[in-house]
Coordinates of C-alpha atoms and ligand atoms in Angstrom, one line a residue:
M16 CA 5.3 31.6 -6.7
Y17 CA 5.1 27.9 -5.7
D18 CA 4.9 27.5 -1.9
E19 CA 7.4 24.7 -0.9
T20 CA 5.7 24.2 2.4
L21 CA 2.4 23.1 0.9
P22 CA 2.0 19.4 0.4
T23 CA 1.5 17.7 -3.0
V24 CA -0.3 14.5 -3.8
E25 CA 0.3 12.7 -7.2
Q26 CA -1.6 9.7 -8.4
L27 CA 0.4 7.3 -10.5
E28 CA 0.5 3.7 -11.7
V29 CA 3.4 1.5 -10.7
D30 CA 3.1 -1.5 -13.0
E31 CA -0.4 -2.9 -12.3
L32 CA -1.1 -0.9 -9.1
V33 CA -2.8 2.5 -8.5
C34 CA -0.5 4.5 -6.2
W35 CA -0.2 7.9 -4.6
R36 CA 3.0 9.7 -3.9
V37 CA 2.7 12.3 -1.1
H38 CA 5.3 15.0 -0.6
T39 CA 5.2 17.3 2.5
R40 CA 7.8 19.6 3.9
H41 CA 8.7 16.8 6.4
A42 CA 8.7 13.6 4.3
E43 CA 7.7 11.7 1.2
M44 CA 5.4 8.6 1.3
L45 CA 4.3 6.2 -1.4
M46 CA 1.2 4.0 -1.0
T47 CA -1.1 1.8 -3.1
Q48 CA -4.8 1.4 -3.3
Q49 CA -4.3 -2.4 -3.1
G50 CA -4.5 -3.2 0.6
A51 CA -4.3 0.5 1.4
Q52 CA -0.7 -0.4 1.8
I53 CA 1.9 2.2 2.6
L54 CA 5.0 1.2 0.5
S55 CA 7.6 3.6 1.6
Y56 CA 8.1 6.5 4.0
Q57 CA 11.2 8.7 4.2
P58 CA 11.7 11.9 6.1
H59 CA 13.6 14.4 4.1
G60 CA 17.4 14.2 4.7
E61 CA 17.1 10.8 6.5
E62 CA 17.4 7.2 5.6
P63 CA 14.0 5.6 4.8
V64 CA 12.0 4.7 8.0
I65 CA 9.6 2.3 6.3
W66 CA 11.5 -0.4 4.3
L67 CA 10.5 -1.6 0.8
S68 CA 12.0 -4.6 -0.9
G69 CA 14.4 -3.9 -3.8
Q70 CA 12.6 -6.9 -5.4
A71 CA 9.1 -5.6 -4.8
G72 CA 6.5 -6.6 -7.4
Y73 CA 3.5 -4.5 -8.2
Q74 CA 1.0 -7.0 -9.5
K75 CA -2.8 -7.1 -8.9
G76 CA -3.7 -9.6 -6.2
K77 CA -0.1 -10.0 -4.8
A78 CA 0.9 -8.2 -1.6
V79 CA 4.0 -6.0 -2.1
R80 CA 6.9 -7.0 0.1
G81 CA 7.6 -4.3 2.6
G82 CA 5.8 -1.1 3.7
V83 CA 2.9 -1.6 6.0
P84 CA 0.6 -4.5 4.9
V85 CA -2.7 -4.6 6.8
C86 CA -3.5 -8.0 8.2
W87 CA -7.3 -8.3 8.9
P88 CA -9.7 -10.0 9.9
W89 CA -7.0 -12.4 11.1
F90 CA -3.2 -12.3 11.6
G91 CA -0.9 -15.0 10.4
D92 CA -2.2 -18.6 9.9
L93 CA -5.9 -18.7 10.8
R94 CA -5.5 -22.1 12.3
R95 CA -3.1 -20.7 14.9
N96 CA -5.6 -18.1 15.9
P97 CA -7.9 -18.4 19.0
A98 CA -11.0 -20.6 18.4
D99 CA -13.4 -17.6 18.4
I100 CA -11.6 -16.1 15.5
Q101 CA -11.5 -19.4 13.6
R102 CA -15.2 -19.8 14.0
M103 CA -15.8 -16.5 12.1
H104 CA -14.6 -18.4 9.0
E105 CA -17.2 -20.6 7.4
G106 CA -14.8 -23.3 6.5
G107 CA -13.4 -24.4 3.2
P108 CA -10.0 -23.4 1.8
I109 CA -8.2 -20.8 3.8
S110 CA -6.7 -17.9 1.9
P111 CA -3.0 -17.1 2.5
A112 CA -1.8 -15.9 5.8
H113 CA -2.6 -12.5 7.2
G114 CA -6.3 -12.3 6.4
L115 CA -8.3 -11.1 3.4
V116 CA -7.7 -7.4 2.7
R117 CA -4.1 -6.9 1.8
E118 CA -4.4 -8.1 -1.8
R119 CA -7.6 -6.3 -2.7
D120 CA -8.3 -2.6 -3.7
W121 CA -9.7 -0.6 -0.9
T122 CA -12.1 2.3 -1.6
L123 CA -10.6 5.8 -1.4
L124 CA -12.7 7.9 1.0
G125 CA -10.7 11.0 0.6
I126 CA -7.4 12.8 0.4
D127 CA -7.2 16.1 2.3
S128 CA -4.5 18.5 3.2
E129 CA -4.5 19.9 6.7
G130 CA -2.1 22.8 6.5
P131 CA 1.4 21.2 6.0
A132 CA -0.1 17.7 6.6
V133 CA -2.0 15.3 4.4
R134 CA -4.6 12.8 5.4
L135 CA -5.7 9.8 3.2
E136 CA -8.6 7.6 4.1
F137 CA -9.5 4.2 2.7
T138 CA -12.2 1.6 3.5
V139 CA -13.4 -1.9 3.0
D140 CA -17.2 -2.4 3.7
T141 CA -17.7 -6.1 3.9
A142 CA -21.5 -5.6 3.6
G143 CA -21.1 -4.2 0.1
E144 CA -18.0 -6.3 -0.8
P145 CA -18.3 -9.7 0.9
L146 CA -15.0 -11.4 1.8
P147 CA -14.7 -15.0 0.8
S148 CA -15.9 -17.4 3.5
W149 CA -16.1 -14.6 6.0
P150 CA -19.8 -13.5 5.9
H151 CA -19.8 -10.7 8.5
P152 CA -20.8 -7.1 7.9
A153 CA -18.0 -4.7 9.1
E154 CA -16.6 -1.4 8.1
L155 CA -12.8 -1.4 8.1
K156 CA -11.1 2.0 7.7
L157 CA -7.4 3.1 7.5
S158 CA -6.7 6.7 8.1
I159 CA -3.1 7.8 7.3
L160 CA -1.9 11.2 8.5
L161 CA 1.5 12.4 7.1
D162 CA 2.6 15.3 9.4
Q163 CA 5.8 15.6 11.3
G164 CA 5.5 11.9 11.8
L165 CA 3.4 9.1 10.2
Q166 CA 0.1 8.2 11.9
M167 CA -2.0 5.2 11.0
T168 CA -5.4 4.6 12.5
L169 CA -7.0 1.2 11.7
S170 CA -10.7 1.1 12.8
T171 CA -13.3 -1.6 12.6
R172 CA -17.0 -0.9 13.0
N173 CA -19.2 -4.0 13.6
S174 CA -22.2 -3.2 11.4
G175 CA -23.7 -6.6 12.0
D176 CA -25.9 -7.9 14.8
T177 CA -23.5 -10.5 16.3
P178 CA -20.1 -10.0 18.0
L179 CA -17.0 -9.9 15.7
A180 CA -13.9 -11.8 16.9
I181 CA -10.8 -10.7 14.9
S182 CA -7.1 -10.5 15.1
Q183 CA -5.2 -7.8 13.1
A184 CA -1.8 -6.2 12.6
L185 CA -0.2 -3.2 10.9
H186 CA 2.7 -5.4 9.6
S187 CA 5.3 -2.6 9.5
Y188 CA 8.6 -3.2 7.8
F189 CA 11.2 -0.8 9.2
A190 CA 14.6 0.0 7.6
V191 CA 17.7 -0.5 9.7
S192 CA 21.4 0.0 9.2
D193 CA 22.2 -3.6 10.1
I194 CA 19.9 -5.9 12.1
R195 CA 22.9 -7.3 13.9
E196 CA 23.6 -3.9 15.4
V197 CA 20.2 -2.6 16.4
Q198 CA 18.1 -3.2 19.4
V199 CA 14.4 -2.9 20.3
E200 CA 13.8 -1.0 23.6
G201 CA 10.6 -1.0 25.6
L202 CA 9.6 -4.7 25.8
D203 CA 11.6 -5.6 28.8
R204 CA 9.7 -8.1 31.0
C205 CA 7.0 -8.6 28.5
P206 CA 5.7 -12.1 28.0
Y207 CA 6.2 -13.5 24.5
I208 CA 5.3 -16.5 22.4
E209 CA 8.4 -18.0 20.7
T210 CA 6.8 -19.2 17.4
L211 CA 10.1 -20.8 16.3
E212 CA 10.2 -23.2 19.3
E213 CA 6.7 -24.8 19.6
W214 CA 5.1 -21.5 20.5
Q215 CA 6.5 -21.7 24.0
R216 CA 5.8 -18.8 26.3
R217 CA 8.8 -16.9 27.6
K218 CA 9.6 -13.5 29.2
Q219 CA 11.8 -10.8 27.6
Q220 CA 14.9 -9.8 29.5
G221 CA 16.1 -6.3 28.6
N222 CA 16.3 -4.9 25.1
I223 CA 15.8 -7.3 22.1
A224 CA 19.0 -7.9 20.2
F225 CA 19.2 -10.0 17.0
S226 CA 21.5 -12.9 16.2
G227 CA 19.2 -15.2 14.2
E228 CA 15.7 -15.7 12.8
T229 CA 13.3 -14.0 15.1
D230 CA 9.5 -14.4 15.1
R231 CA 7.9 -13.6 18.4
I232 CA 4.5 -12.5 19.5
Y233 CA 4.9 -10.1 22.5
L234 CA 1.9 -9.6 24.9
D235 CA 1.1 -7.0 27.5
T236 CA 3.1 -4.6 25.5
P237 CA 3.4 -0.9 26.5
S238 CA 2.2 2.1 24.5
S239 CA 5.7 3.0 23.4
M240 CA 8.6 1.1 22.0
S241 CA 11.7 2.0 19.9
I242 CA 14.2 0.7 17.4
I243 CA 17.7 2.0 18.5
D244 CA 20.0 2.3 15.5
R245 CA 23.4 3.7 16.5
A246 CA 25.0 3.4 13.0
W247 CA 22.2 5.7 11.6
N248 CA 22.2 7.7 14.9
R249 CA 18.4 7.4 15.2
R250 CA 15.6 6.1 17.3
I251 CA 12.4 5.0 15.4
Q252 CA 9.7 5.4 18.0
L253 CA 6.3 3.6 17.9
D254 CA 3.6 5.1 20.0
V255 CA 0.5 3.0 20.1
E256 CA -3.1 3.1 21.3
G257 CA -5.7 0.3 21.3
S258 CA -3.1 -2.5 21.2
T259 CA -1.2 -4.5 23.8
S260 CA 0.5 -7.0 21.5
A261 CA 3.2 -6.8 18.9
V262 CA 5.1 -9.2 16.6
V263 CA 8.8 -8.8 16.2
W264 CA 10.2 -10.5 13.0
N265 CA 13.4 -10.9 11.1
P266 CA 13.7 -13.9 8.7
W267 CA 17.6 -14.0 8.9
I268 CA 19.5 -16.0 6.4
D269 CA 17.7 -19.3 5.7
K270 CA 14.1 -18.1 5.7
S271 CA 15.1 -15.1 3.4
K272 CA 15.8 -17.7 0.7
R273 CA 12.2 -18.9 0.9
L274 CA 10.5 -15.5 0.8
S275 CA 9.1 -13.9 -2.3
Q276 CA 10.2 -10.5 -3.5
F277 CA 13.1 -10.7 -1.1
A278 CA 16.9 -10.6 -1.9
E279 CA 19.0 -13.2 -0.1
D280 CA 20.8 -10.5 2.0
A281 CA 17.7 -8.2 2.5
W282 CA 17.3 -9.5 6.1
Q283 CA 20.3 -7.4 7.1
G284 CA 18.5 -4.1 6.4
M285 CA 14.9 -4.7 7.8
L286 CA 13.0 -5.4 10.9
C287 CA 9.3 -5.9 11.4
I288 CA 7.6 -4.6 14.5
E289 CA 3.9 -5.2 13.9
T290 CA 1.4 -3.3 16.0
A291 CA -1.3 -5.9 16.6
R292 CA -4.3 -7.3 18.3
V293 CA -3.4 -11.0 18.3
M294 CA -3.6 -14.2 20.5
D295 CA -4.6 -13.2 24.1
D296 CA -5.0 -9.7 22.9
L297 CA -7.7 -10.7 20.3
L298 CA -10.4 -8.1 19.4
V299 CA -14.1 -8.7 20.1
I300 CA -16.3 -5.9 18.9
R301 CA -20.0 -5.9 19.9
P302 CA -22.7 -5.0 17.3
G303 CA -22.7 -1.3 16.4
E304 CA -19.4 -0.6 18.2
T305 CA -16.2 0.6 16.7
H306 CA -12.6 -0.2 17.7
Q307 CA -9.5 2.0 16.8
M308 CA -5.9 1.0 16.8
V309 CA -3.5 3.9 16.4
L310 CA 0.2 3.8 15.5
N311 CA 2.4 6.9 15.5
V312 CA 5.8 6.4 13.9
S313 CA 8.5 9.0 14.4
S314 CA 12.3 9.1 14.0
K315 CA 14.6 11.3 16.0
P316 CA 18.4 11.5 16.6
L317 CA 19.8 9.4 19.4
Ligands
TA6_22 O1 4.6 -11.4 11.0 C1 5.6 -12.4 11.0 C2 5.1 -13.4 9.9 O2 4.0 -14.1 10.2 C3 6.3 -14.3 9.6 O3 6.1 -15.6 10.2 C4 6.4 -14.3 8.1 O4 5.6 -15.3 7.5 C5 6.0 -12.9 7.8 O5 4.8 -12.7 8.6 C6 5.7 -12.6 6.3 O6 4.5 -13.1 5.9 P1 4.1 -12.9 4.4 O7 2.8 -13.6 4.2 O8 3.9 -11.4 4.2 O9 5.3 -13.4 3.6

């Protein structure tokens, strides 16, 4: 007799990409080997927690719009990063924003079930697979645990003999009922960089509400923050270790028209809160040392 409580893992191809669909008694998750990118995550009987574009493409070498892209060894535009991070790049043409690993296949280290839970682990070893114009030995690993919630652990081991200066983010796209009705709780009084207004530094007053394009880098962030979604009667909670910065982004109407794989009205149903090590919170890892950033995502009724 088939035991419903035991998890299942199915490997499949979605267009050009190798993917895995994981089903546990709590939720279903789809992810791809390209970028070790989670594409969707939906607890049973609930709306999706992780948002995936209805216009997502699954082509080799092109990041899929949505899910949780991994930005490493820099976040955003390299030229906007601290000088120590820019110096790690040996010059020449700079690849697109968000670093060098979200559009390449990571190596699968293993898929293991742990009772009702499933853990998948992927790695990029830059000593064995050099990254263009970034000649530094490092072992990047993403460990994903699908249990009652969704846990992502992004770790970097400096396997070289000089310090590594990097910025990084788990660029999580969350599904919301209507961006105009939700709020982000937990960042009250945090300083932030307003990237839409000459990167001015400001301070958050109260919860974050949304009435236009929003693209902010929050600093000195706490270990816990939430999306409050009354229409869907739920709180998506982010519990974090090893990070004190987060990016909050919604493209709103005009920028949505310029985004790939993104319907013109898709801005209404998504919100990025990106668990990060960026700007003042950059990451410097000494030779032989390892840094871990952990994100636990859970959803619960309000
Ligand atoms: O994280 C916010 C951001 O840097 C936005 O400015 C926007 O560019 C977004 O990332 C999406 O970037 P992408 O390269 O995935 O289209």
